[in-house]
């Protein structure tokens, strides 16, 4: 069994050192302030010139980054778990190709316990209040609480944000099926109960990330294609859009971080800071790397309540609804006018037409923010009739 260690704070040790400097004996100072005598003696003799934390595997700077990230994540609604913390440390070490005593560079229980002890004055374990495990559980009281908390947090950072809709953004992503389109009723013989339509059998999708502000301005979309190798230009027909790729066509933390750096940050460079960016609670939206990007560029990344896109998520309420409708119509036109099926190679051309029809309508995102109520952090300003 490991020897029991006396628990004490850095403040207590500092007070004991001060007492000794004023003439109190070492043993008496240790007893009065509840610190170990050998440790106090070593501190007085100068043998502990650096804090214990500085001799950890990660060092002071990176542990400070971690604690800042954990605090900020929880405050913005993206609370991280123990498992996510350990995986984040592992990813950071692997990316920097560092060699550590950890197995596969992933810290274990001992590191976590010591990390907790070193930072227990800043961190605490909390059980988050669930805003609904499913949409049916999203109550009016929970949504009201979210609005009140969001308003309190934003006012604490910059009260001027309340009156600046051009600095309040929301990003959201949705999948667009290749070969898809809105199924419309067709005329057929009355005796035929079942009719068919030739369709593309490629069950893939391109994920589209859309970002707009409460003033009605939309940024160029991000198109995330499935696959890794392209022998053609997938952005042909829509070069203004941003491009990304992943194995399944879905967004991940690296793609979101890159879009944040190369897409969002340049697009808001002319605006007063900070700017506010709402996102859903997906795990890709607040890794340590994303936290550092937001911190560097003065971006407040804030989570909208989970499972509530039908109530308070601005782009879900209007922008994607209109864009999906235009997309379905353009796919139908494409099929009528071409013998080709809709593939990754011609996706951008077709999507551009839908984007130009519905994507640039400034009233669409503006109305979405108004319907959700998040522009003024006011539940009463929204149209929450669906709760």
PDB file of C-alpha atoms in Angstrom, residues 18-317:
ATOM      1  CA  UNK A  18       6.068  33.293   5.108  1.00  0.00           C
ATOM      2  CA  UNK A  19       5.812  32.313   8.783  1.00  0.00           C
ATOM      3  CA  UNK A  20       9.320  30.849   8.714  1.00  0.00           C
ATOM      4  CA  UNK A  21      10.670  34.021   7.104  1.00  0.00           C
ATOM      5  CA  UNK A  22       9.170  35.962  10.021  1.00  0.00           C
ATOM      6  CA  UNK A  23      10.949  33.811  12.599  1.00  0.00           C
ATOM      7  CA  UNK A  24       8.633  30.870  13.245  1.00  0.00           C
ATOM      8  CA  UNK A  25      10.392  27.527  13.533  1.00  0.00           C
ATOM      9  CA  UNK A  26      10.084  24.994  10.712  1.00  0.00           C
ATOM     10  CA  UNK A  27       8.230  22.360  12.725  1.00  0.00           C
ATOM     11  CA  UNK A  28       5.926  24.917  14.311  1.00  0.00           C
ATOM     12  CA  UNK A  29       5.114  26.507  10.926  1.00  0.00           C
ATOM     13  CA  UNK A  30       4.434  23.080   9.419  1.00  0.00           C
ATOM     14  CA  UNK A  31       2.088  22.223  12.307  1.00  0.00           C
ATOM     15  CA  UNK A  32       0.254  25.564  12.228  1.00  0.00           C
ATOM     16  CA  UNK A  33      -0.426  25.475   8.488  1.00  0.00           C
ATOM     17  CA  UNK A  34      -0.935  21.728   8.059  1.00  0.00           C
ATOM     18  CA  UNK A  35       1.915  21.076   5.625  1.00  0.00           C
ATOM     19  CA  UNK A  36       4.556  18.300   5.655  1.00  0.00           C
ATOM     20  CA  UNK A  37       7.688  19.254   7.571  1.00  0.00           C
ATOM     21  CA  UNK A  38      10.113  17.626   5.050  1.00  0.00           C
ATOM     22  CA  UNK A  39       8.425  19.428   2.156  1.00  0.00           C
ATOM     23  CA  UNK A  40       8.521  22.767   3.956  1.00  0.00           C
ATOM     24  CA  UNK A  41      12.188  22.263   4.828  1.00  0.00           C
ATOM     25  CA  UNK A  42      12.983  21.437   1.201  1.00  0.00           C
ATOM     26  CA  UNK A  43      11.097  24.506   0.031  1.00  0.00           C
ATOM     27  CA  UNK A  44      12.927  26.773   2.481  1.00  0.00           C
ATOM     28  CA  UNK A  45      16.301  25.279   1.519  1.00  0.00           C
ATOM     29  CA  UNK A  46      15.566  25.985  -2.135  1.00  0.00           C
ATOM     30  CA  UNK A  47      15.590  22.384  -3.287  1.00  0.00           C
ATOM     31  CA  UNK A  48      12.138  22.807  -4.837  1.00  0.00           C
ATOM     32  CA  UNK A  49      12.735  25.588  -7.306  1.00  0.00           C
ATOM     33  CA  UNK A  50       9.982  24.499  -9.642  1.00  0.00           C
ATOM     34  CA  UNK A  51       6.442  23.450  -8.912  1.00  0.00           C
ATOM     35  CA  UNK A  52       5.531  19.792  -8.980  1.00  0.00           C
ATOM     36  CA  UNK A  53       3.223  20.345 -11.918  1.00  0.00           C
ATOM     37  CA  UNK A  54       6.109  21.468 -14.085  1.00  0.00           C
ATOM     38  CA  UNK A  55       7.677  18.027 -13.884  1.00  0.00           C
ATOM     39  CA  UNK A  56       4.632  16.270 -15.319  1.00  0.00           C
ATOM     40  CA  UNK A  57       4.706  14.635 -18.725  1.00  0.00           C
ATOM     41  CA  UNK A  58       2.740  17.423 -20.392  1.00  0.00           C
ATOM     42  CA  UNK A  59       4.235  20.395 -18.562  1.00  0.00           C
ATOM     43  CA  UNK A  60       2.559  23.491 -17.166  1.00  0.00           C
ATOM     44  CA  UNK A  61       1.636  25.180 -20.443  1.00  0.00           C
ATOM     45  CA  UNK A  62      -0.199  22.217 -21.926  1.00  0.00           C
ATOM     46  CA  UNK A  63      -1.939  21.329 -18.672  1.00  0.00           C
ATOM     47  CA  UNK A  64      -3.124  24.927 -18.488  1.00  0.00           C
ATOM     48  CA  UNK A  65      -4.452  24.617 -22.042  1.00  0.00           C
ATOM     49  CA  UNK A  66      -6.313  21.476 -21.023  1.00  0.00           C
ATOM     50  CA  UNK A  67      -7.897  23.024 -17.943  1.00  0.00           C
ATOM     51  CA  UNK A  68      -8.882  26.153 -19.901  1.00  0.00           C
ATOM     52  CA  UNK A  69     -10.425  23.931 -22.576  1.00  0.00           C
ATOM     53  CA  UNK A  70     -12.349  21.878 -20.018  1.00  0.00           C
ATOM     54  CA  UNK A  71     -13.668  24.989 -18.270  1.00  0.00           C
ATOM     55  CA  UNK A  72     -14.647  26.719 -21.504  1.00  0.00           C
ATOM     56  CA  UNK A  73     -16.244  23.582 -22.934  1.00  0.00           C
ATOM     57  CA  UNK A  74     -18.474  23.095 -19.905  1.00  0.00           C
ATOM     58  CA  UNK A  75     -19.404  26.768 -19.795  1.00  0.00           C
ATOM     59  CA  UNK A  76     -20.480  26.733 -23.449  1.00  0.00           C
ATOM     60  CA  UNK A  77     -22.452  23.499 -23.160  1.00  0.00           C
ATOM     61  CA  UNK A  78     -19.827  21.096 -24.563  1.00  0.00           C
ATOM     62  CA  UNK A  79     -18.817  19.420 -21.287  1.00  0.00           C
ATOM     63  CA  UNK A  80     -16.031  16.854 -21.760  1.00  0.00           C
ATOM     64  CA  UNK A  81     -15.873  13.462 -20.068  1.00  0.00           C
ATOM     65  CA  UNK A  82     -12.887  11.653 -18.579  1.00  0.00           C
ATOM     66  CA  UNK A  83     -12.694   9.429 -21.673  1.00  0.00           C
ATOM     67  CA  UNK A  84     -12.694  12.438 -23.995  1.00  0.00           C
ATOM     68  CA  UNK A  85      -9.954  14.121 -21.954  1.00  0.00           C
ATOM     69  CA  UNK A  86      -7.666  11.080 -22.147  1.00  0.00           C
ATOM     70  CA  UNK A  87      -8.307  10.664 -25.886  1.00  0.00           C
ATOM     71  CA  UNK A  88      -7.574  14.350 -26.463  1.00  0.00           C
ATOM     72  CA  UNK A  89      -4.211  14.075 -24.708  1.00  0.00           C
ATOM     73  CA  UNK A  90      -3.401  10.978 -26.772  1.00  0.00           C
ATOM     74  CA  UNK A  91      -4.293  12.738 -30.036  1.00  0.00           C
ATOM     75  CA  UNK A  92      -2.160  15.766 -29.144  1.00  0.00           C
ATOM     76  CA  UNK A  93       0.857  13.608 -28.317  1.00  0.00           C
ATOM     77  CA  UNK A  94       0.438  11.510 -31.474  1.00  0.00           C
ATOM     78  CA  UNK A  95       0.134  14.575 -33.689  1.00  0.00           C
ATOM     79  CA  UNK A  96       3.371  15.963 -32.281  1.00  0.00           C
ATOM     80  CA  UNK A  97       4.971  12.494 -32.554  1.00  0.00           C
ATOM     81  CA  UNK A  98       6.121  12.633 -28.944  1.00  0.00           C
ATOM     82  CA  UNK A  99       7.306   9.635 -26.957  1.00  0.00           C
ATOM     83  CA  UNK A 100       5.856   9.337 -23.455  1.00  0.00           C
ATOM     84  CA  UNK A 101       5.663   6.706 -20.705  1.00  0.00           C
ATOM     85  CA  UNK A 102       1.971   6.252 -21.549  1.00  0.00           C
ATOM     86  CA  UNK A 103       0.930   3.100 -23.397  1.00  0.00           C
ATOM     87  CA  UNK A 104       0.163   4.140 -26.995  1.00  0.00           C
ATOM     88  CA  UNK A 105       0.563   7.722 -25.742  1.00  0.00           C
ATOM     89  CA  UNK A 106      -2.770   7.494 -23.899  1.00  0.00           C
ATOM     90  CA  UNK A 107      -2.712   8.475 -20.209  1.00  0.00           C
ATOM     91  CA  UNK A 108      -4.129   6.013 -17.713  1.00  0.00           C
ATOM     92  CA  UNK A 109      -5.932   6.132 -14.399  1.00  0.00           C
ATOM     93  CA  UNK A 110      -2.884   7.308 -12.434  1.00  0.00           C
ATOM     94  CA  UNK A 111      -2.265  10.301 -14.693  1.00  0.00           C
ATOM     95  CA  UNK A 112      -5.937  11.235 -14.551  1.00  0.00           C
ATOM     96  CA  UNK A 113      -5.972  11.029 -10.747  1.00  0.00           C
ATOM     97  CA  UNK A 114      -2.837  13.174 -10.411  1.00  0.00           C
ATOM     98  CA  UNK A 115      -4.094  15.643 -13.037  1.00  0.00           C
ATOM     99  CA  UNK A 116      -7.273  15.968 -11.026  1.00  0.00           C
ATOM    100  CA  UNK A 117      -5.342  16.571  -7.801  1.00  0.00           C
ATOM    101  CA  UNK A 118      -3.181  19.219  -9.455  1.00  0.00           C
ATOM    102  CA  UNK A 119      -6.204  21.090 -10.777  1.00  0.00           C
ATOM    103  CA  UNK A 120      -8.923  20.401  -8.221  1.00  0.00           C
ATOM    104  CA  UNK A 121      -9.068  24.081  -7.290  1.00  0.00           C
ATOM    105  CA  UNK A 122     -10.156  24.909 -10.861  1.00  0.00           C
ATOM    106  CA  UNK A 123     -12.120  21.813 -11.880  1.00  0.00           C
ATOM    107  CA  UNK A 124     -14.988  19.855 -10.391  1.00  0.00           C
ATOM    108  CA  UNK A 125     -17.055  16.900 -11.529  1.00  0.00           C
ATOM    109  CA  UNK A 126     -20.600  17.931 -12.380  1.00  0.00           C
ATOM    110  CA  UNK A 127     -23.600  16.047 -13.731  1.00  0.00           C
ATOM    111  CA  UNK A 128     -24.869  18.171 -16.648  1.00  0.00           C
ATOM    112  CA  UNK A 129     -28.517  19.047 -16.851  1.00  0.00           C
ATOM    113  CA  UNK A 130     -29.895  17.161 -19.834  1.00  0.00           C
ATOM    114  CA  UNK A 131     -31.933  19.334 -22.147  1.00  0.00           C
ATOM    115  CA  UNK A 132     -33.739  16.285 -23.456  1.00  0.00           C
ATOM    116  CA  UNK A 133     -32.678  12.796 -24.462  1.00  0.00           C
ATOM    117  CA  UNK A 134     -35.142  13.028 -27.289  1.00  0.00           C
ATOM    118  CA  UNK A 135     -37.127  15.784 -28.909  1.00  0.00           C
ATOM    119  CA  UNK A 136     -40.276  14.918 -27.002  1.00  0.00           C
ATOM    120  CA  UNK A 137     -38.422  15.596 -23.767  1.00  0.00           C
ATOM    121  CA  UNK A 138     -37.497  19.177 -24.669  1.00  0.00           C
ATOM    122  CA  UNK A 139     -39.783  21.079 -22.330  1.00  0.00           C
ATOM    123  CA  UNK A 140     -40.570  24.750 -22.265  1.00  0.00           C
ATOM    124  CA  UNK A 141     -38.839  25.100 -18.893  1.00  0.00           C
ATOM    125  CA  UNK A 142     -35.599  23.587 -20.204  1.00  0.00           C
ATOM    126  CA  UNK A 143     -35.553  25.835 -23.247  1.00  0.00           C
ATOM    127  CA  UNK A 144     -36.252  28.877 -21.079  1.00  0.00           C
ATOM    128  CA  UNK A 145     -33.371  27.896 -18.791  1.00  0.00           C
ATOM    129  CA  UNK A 146     -31.062  27.609 -21.784  1.00  0.00           C
ATOM    130  CA  UNK A 147     -32.000  31.105 -22.988  1.00  0.00           C
ATOM    131  CA  UNK A 148     -31.396  32.554 -19.519  1.00  0.00           C
ATOM    132  CA  UNK A 149     -27.997  30.845 -19.178  1.00  0.00           C
ATOM    133  CA  UNK A 150     -26.907  31.868 -22.694  1.00  0.00           C
ATOM    134  CA  UNK A 151     -27.847  35.490 -22.072  1.00  0.00           C
ATOM    135  CA  UNK A 152     -25.942  35.511 -18.783  1.00  0.00           C
ATOM    136  CA  UNK A 153     -22.812  34.012 -20.380  1.00  0.00           C
ATOM    137  CA  UNK A 154     -22.787  36.350 -23.383  1.00  0.00           C
ATOM    138  CA  UNK A 155     -23.427  39.471 -21.312  1.00  0.00           C
ATOM    139  CA  UNK A 156     -20.465  38.532 -19.138  1.00  0.00           C
ATOM    140  CA  UNK A 157     -18.191  38.514 -22.204  1.00  0.00           C
ATOM    141  CA  UNK A 158     -19.505  41.445 -24.252  1.00  0.00           C
ATOM    142  CA  UNK A 159     -22.927  43.088 -23.735  1.00  0.00           C
ATOM    143  CA  UNK A 160     -22.660  44.792 -27.138  1.00  0.00           C
ATOM    144  CA  UNK A 161     -23.292  41.459 -28.871  1.00  0.00           C
ATOM    145  CA  UNK A 162     -26.963  41.744 -27.988  1.00  0.00           C
ATOM    146  CA  UNK A 163     -27.366  44.582 -30.463  1.00  0.00           C
ATOM    147  CA  UNK A 164     -25.157  43.258 -33.280  1.00  0.00           C
ATOM    148  CA  UNK A 165     -26.954  40.630 -35.400  1.00  0.00           C
ATOM    149  CA  UNK A 166     -24.092  40.711 -37.924  1.00  0.00           C
ATOM    150  CA  UNK A 167     -21.796  39.248 -35.212  1.00  0.00           C
ATOM    151  CA  UNK A 168     -24.124  36.373 -34.282  1.00  0.00           C
ATOM    152  CA  UNK A 169     -23.619  33.261 -36.429  1.00  0.00           C
ATOM    153  CA  UNK A 170     -24.940  29.729 -36.628  1.00  0.00           C
ATOM    154  CA  UNK A 171     -23.355  26.856 -38.531  1.00  0.00           C
ATOM    155  CA  UNK A 172     -25.105  23.613 -39.328  1.00  0.00           C
ATOM    156  CA  UNK A 173     -24.605  20.688 -41.652  1.00  0.00           C
ATOM    157  CA  UNK A 174     -26.936  18.398 -43.543  1.00  0.00           C
ATOM    158  CA  UNK A 175     -26.516  15.506 -45.959  1.00  0.00           C
ATOM    159  CA  UNK A 176     -27.491  15.714 -49.628  1.00  0.00           C
ATOM    160  CA  UNK A 177     -28.053  12.303 -51.171  1.00  0.00           C
ATOM    161  CA  UNK A 178     -26.376  11.568 -54.477  1.00  0.00           C
ATOM    162  CA  UNK A 179     -29.042  10.571 -56.943  1.00  0.00           C
ATOM    163  CA  UNK A 180     -31.620  11.909 -54.512  1.00  0.00           C
ATOM    164  CA  UNK A 181     -34.354  14.408 -54.892  1.00  0.00           C
ATOM    165  CA  UNK A 182     -37.814  15.064 -53.627  1.00  0.00           C
ATOM    166  CA  UNK A 183     -40.249  12.289 -54.500  1.00  0.00           C
ATOM    167  CA  UNK A 184     -43.151  13.869 -56.310  1.00  0.00           C
ATOM    168  CA  UNK A 185     -46.459  12.384 -57.334  1.00  0.00           C
ATOM    169  CA  UNK A 186     -46.678  11.412 -60.988  1.00  0.00           C
ATOM    170  CA  UNK A 187     -49.616  10.743 -63.285  1.00  0.00           C
ATOM    171  CA  UNK A 188     -50.200   7.049 -63.955  1.00  0.00           C
ATOM    172  CA  UNK A 189     -52.908   4.674 -65.038  1.00  0.00           C
ATOM    173  CA  UNK A 190     -55.580   4.370 -62.366  1.00  0.00           C
ATOM    174  CA  UNK A 191     -55.296   0.588 -62.399  1.00  0.00           C
ATOM    175  CA  UNK A 192     -51.555   0.723 -61.622  1.00  0.00           C
ATOM    176  CA  UNK A 193     -51.218   0.782 -57.854  1.00  0.00           C
ATOM    177  CA  UNK A 194     -47.420   0.736 -57.920  1.00  0.00           C
ATOM    178  CA  UNK A 195     -45.294   2.972 -60.141  1.00  0.00           C
ATOM    179  CA  UNK A 196     -41.515   3.220 -60.261  1.00  0.00           C
ATOM    180  CA  UNK A 197     -38.848   5.773 -61.025  1.00  0.00           C
ATOM    181  CA  UNK A 198     -35.342   5.087 -62.259  1.00  0.00           C
ATOM    182  CA  UNK A 199     -32.913   6.263 -59.590  1.00  0.00           C
ATOM    183  CA  UNK A 200     -29.215   6.276 -58.907  1.00  0.00           C
ATOM    184  CA  UNK A 201     -28.293   3.259 -56.793  1.00  0.00           C
ATOM    185  CA  UNK A 202     -25.222   4.924 -55.293  1.00  0.00           C
ATOM    186  CA  UNK A 203     -26.111   5.398 -51.627  1.00  0.00           C
ATOM    187  CA  UNK A 204     -23.651   8.172 -50.852  1.00  0.00           C
ATOM    188  CA  UNK A 205     -24.082  11.688 -49.665  1.00  0.00           C
ATOM    189  CA  UNK A 206     -22.251  14.988 -49.728  1.00  0.00           C
ATOM    190  CA  UNK A 207     -22.443  16.833 -46.428  1.00  0.00           C
ATOM    191  CA  UNK A 208     -23.000  20.570 -46.741  1.00  0.00           C
ATOM    192  CA  UNK A 209     -22.077  22.941 -43.919  1.00  0.00           C
ATOM    193  CA  UNK A 210     -23.898  26.264 -44.052  1.00  0.00           C
ATOM    194  CA  UNK A 211     -23.066  29.281 -41.915  1.00  0.00           C
ATOM    195  CA  UNK A 212     -25.022  32.508 -41.696  1.00  0.00           C
ATOM    196  CA  UNK A 213     -25.615  35.388 -39.323  1.00  0.00           C
ATOM    197  CA  UNK A 214     -28.691  36.989 -37.836  1.00  0.00           C
ATOM    198  CA  UNK A 215     -28.385  39.908 -40.270  1.00  0.00           C
ATOM    199  CA  UNK A 216     -29.255  37.529 -43.112  1.00  0.00           C
ATOM    200  CA  UNK A 217     -25.760  37.069 -44.571  1.00  0.00           C
ATOM    201  CA  UNK A 218     -24.657  33.596 -45.666  1.00  0.00           C
ATOM    202  CA  UNK A 219     -21.042  32.548 -46.098  1.00  0.00           C
ATOM    203  CA  UNK A 220     -19.862  30.270 -48.892  1.00  0.00           C
ATOM    204  CA  UNK A 221     -20.867  26.688 -48.015  1.00  0.00           C
ATOM    205  CA  UNK A 222     -18.486  23.858 -47.209  1.00  0.00           C
ATOM    206  CA  UNK A 223     -18.986  20.728 -49.346  1.00  0.00           C
ATOM    207  CA  UNK A 224     -17.673  17.497 -47.793  1.00  0.00           C
ATOM    208  CA  UNK A 225     -17.303  14.719 -50.359  1.00  0.00           C
ATOM    209  CA  UNK A 226     -17.024  10.999 -49.629  1.00  0.00           C
ATOM    210  CA  UNK A 227     -13.743   9.444 -50.744  1.00  0.00           C
ATOM    211  CA  UNK A 228     -10.043  10.248 -50.598  1.00  0.00           C
ATOM    212  CA  UNK A 229      -8.795  10.302 -54.196  1.00  0.00           C
ATOM    213  CA  UNK A 230     -10.335  12.403 -56.939  1.00  0.00           C
ATOM    214  CA  UNK A 231      -9.288  12.234 -60.588  1.00  0.00           C
ATOM    215  CA  UNK A 232     -11.464  15.208 -61.431  1.00  0.00           C
ATOM    216  CA  UNK A 233     -12.290  18.577 -59.917  1.00  0.00           C
ATOM    217  CA  UNK A 234     -15.210  17.940 -57.540  1.00  0.00           C
ATOM    218  CA  UNK A 235     -15.746  21.690 -57.170  1.00  0.00           C
ATOM    219  CA  UNK A 236     -16.236  22.306 -60.891  1.00  0.00           C
ATOM    220  CA  UNK A 237     -19.302  24.470 -61.198  1.00  0.00           C
ATOM    221  CA  UNK A 238     -19.031  25.934 -57.698  1.00  0.00           C
ATOM    222  CA  UNK A 239     -15.425  27.108 -57.147  1.00  0.00           C
ATOM    223  CA  UNK A 240     -16.484  29.700 -54.558  1.00  0.00           C
ATOM    224  CA  UNK A 241     -17.508  26.982 -52.112  1.00  0.00           C
ATOM    225  CA  UNK A 242     -15.076  25.373 -49.661  1.00  0.00           C
ATOM    226  CA  UNK A 243     -13.964  21.776 -50.248  1.00  0.00           C
ATOM    227  CA  UNK A 244     -13.293  18.914 -47.851  1.00  0.00           C
ATOM    228  CA  UNK A 245     -13.245  15.128 -48.067  1.00  0.00           C
ATOM    229  CA  UNK A 246     -13.708  12.233 -45.688  1.00  0.00           C
ATOM    230  CA  UNK A 247     -14.138   8.498 -46.016  1.00  0.00           C
ATOM    231  CA  UNK A 248     -17.908   8.617 -45.625  1.00  0.00           C
ATOM    232  CA  UNK A 249     -18.655  12.210 -46.586  1.00  0.00           C
ATOM    233  CA  UNK A 250     -19.418  13.215 -43.004  1.00  0.00           C
ATOM    234  CA  UNK A 251     -17.859  16.037 -41.041  1.00  0.00           C
ATOM    235  CA  UNK A 252     -15.217  15.367 -38.388  1.00  0.00           C
ATOM    236  CA  UNK A 253     -13.236  17.511 -35.960  1.00  0.00           C
ATOM    237  CA  UNK A 254     -10.296  18.045 -38.335  1.00  0.00           C
ATOM    238  CA  UNK A 255     -12.585  19.196 -41.149  1.00  0.00           C
ATOM    239  CA  UNK A 256     -14.467  21.535 -38.824  1.00  0.00           C
ATOM    240  CA  UNK A 257     -11.218  22.982 -37.459  1.00  0.00           C
ATOM    241  CA  UNK A 258      -9.871  23.588 -40.971  1.00  0.00           C
ATOM    242  CA  UNK A 259     -13.118  25.247 -42.075  1.00  0.00           C
ATOM    243  CA  UNK A 260     -13.030  27.400 -38.957  1.00  0.00           C
ATOM    244  CA  UNK A 261      -9.471  28.575 -39.771  1.00  0.00           C
ATOM    245  CA  UNK A 262      -9.692  28.961 -43.549  1.00  0.00           C
ATOM    246  CA  UNK A 263     -13.387  29.703 -44.013  1.00  0.00           C
ATOM    247  CA  UNK A 264     -15.034  31.287 -41.014  1.00  0.00           C
ATOM    248  CA  UNK A 265     -12.117  33.312 -39.614  1.00  0.00           C
ATOM    249  CA  UNK A 266     -11.370  35.148 -42.905  1.00  0.00           C
ATOM    250  CA  UNK A 267     -15.094  35.760 -43.459  1.00  0.00           C
ATOM    251  CA  UNK A 268     -15.467  37.566 -40.124  1.00  0.00           C
ATOM    252  CA  UNK A 269     -12.098  39.346 -40.156  1.00  0.00           C
ATOM    253  CA  UNK A 270     -13.745  42.722 -40.798  1.00  0.00           C
ATOM    254  CA  UNK A 271     -16.146  42.453 -37.862  1.00  0.00           C
ATOM    255  CA  UNK A 272     -15.752  43.757 -34.329  1.00  0.00           C
ATOM    256  CA  UNK A 273     -14.729  41.021 -31.918  1.00  0.00           C
ATOM    257  CA  UNK A 274     -15.777  38.866 -30.284  1.00  0.00           C
ATOM    258  CA  UNK A 275     -18.175  37.139 -32.636  1.00  0.00           C
ATOM    259  CA  UNK A 276     -20.628  34.485 -31.496  1.00  0.00           C
ATOM    260  CA  UNK A 277     -20.931  31.159 -33.313  1.00  0.00           C
ATOM    261  CA  UNK A 278     -23.726  28.791 -32.366  1.00  0.00           C
ATOM    262  CA  UNK A 279     -23.264  25.091 -33.121  1.00  0.00           C
ATOM    263  CA  UNK A 280     -25.025  21.914 -32.121  1.00  0.00           C
ATOM    264  CA  UNK A 281     -23.571  19.612 -29.490  1.00  0.00           C
ATOM    265  CA  UNK A 282     -21.766  17.290 -31.891  1.00  0.00           C
ATOM    266  CA  UNK A 283     -18.446  16.023 -30.557  1.00  0.00           C
ATOM    267  CA  UNK A 284     -16.621  17.474 -33.585  1.00  0.00           C
ATOM    268  CA  UNK A 285     -17.412  21.016 -32.526  1.00  0.00           C
ATOM    269  CA  UNK A 286     -15.142  21.582 -29.553  1.00  0.00           C
ATOM    270  CA  UNK A 287     -11.901  19.685 -29.494  1.00  0.00           C
ATOM    271  CA  UNK A 288      -8.821  21.207 -27.897  1.00  0.00           C
ATOM    272  CA  UNK A 289      -7.570  22.341 -31.325  1.00  0.00           C
ATOM    273  CA  UNK A 290     -10.882  24.073 -32.077  1.00  0.00           C
ATOM    274  CA  UNK A 291     -10.822  25.711 -28.643  1.00  0.00           C
ATOM    275  CA  UNK A 292      -7.373  27.155 -29.389  1.00  0.00           C
ATOM    276  CA  UNK A 293      -8.539  28.520 -32.770  1.00  0.00           C
ATOM    277  CA  UNK A 294     -11.534  30.208 -31.151  1.00  0.00           C
ATOM    278  CA  UNK A 295      -9.380  31.615 -28.364  1.00  0.00           C
ATOM    279  CA  UNK A 296      -6.835  33.023 -30.824  1.00  0.00           C
ATOM    280  CA  UNK A 297      -9.453  34.708 -33.017  1.00  0.00           C
ATOM    281  CA  UNK A 298     -11.871  35.792 -30.265  1.00  0.00           C
ATOM    282  CA  UNK A 299     -14.734  33.523 -31.293  1.00  0.00           C
ATOM    283  CA  UNK A 300     -17.338  32.479 -28.736  1.00  0.00           C
ATOM    284  CA  UNK A 301     -18.416  28.967 -29.722  1.00  0.00           C
ATOM    285  CA  UNK A 302     -21.684  28.164 -27.947  1.00  0.00           C
ATOM    286  CA  UNK A 303     -23.792  25.019 -27.992  1.00  0.00           C
ATOM    287  CA  UNK A 304     -27.474  25.137 -28.810  1.00  0.00           C
ATOM    288  CA  UNK A 305     -29.633  22.763 -26.751  1.00  0.00           C
ATOM    289  CA  UNK A 306     -29.553  19.175 -27.979  1.00  0.00           C
ATOM    290  CA  UNK A 307     -32.467  17.577 -29.821  1.00  0.00           C
ATOM    291  CA  UNK A 308     -34.132  20.931 -30.399  1.00  0.00           C
ATOM    292  CA  UNK A 309     -33.416  21.763 -34.038  1.00  0.00           C
ATOM    293  CA  UNK A 310     -37.178  21.931 -34.582  1.00  0.00           C
ATOM    294  CA  UNK A 311     -37.386  24.723 -32.008  1.00  0.00           C
ATOM    295  CA  UNK A 312     -34.299  26.909 -31.573  1.00  0.00           C
ATOM    296  CA  UNK A 313     -31.771  26.074 -34.309  1.00  0.00           C
ATOM    297  CA  UNK A 314     -32.017  28.960 -36.812  1.00  0.00           C
ATOM    298  CA  UNK A 315     -30.711  27.313 -39.979  1.00  0.00           C
ATOM    299  CA  UNK A 316     -32.683  24.126 -39.412  1.00  0.00           C
ATOM    300  CA  UNK A 317     -35.862  26.166 -39.112  1.00  0.00           C
TER     301      UNK A 317
END
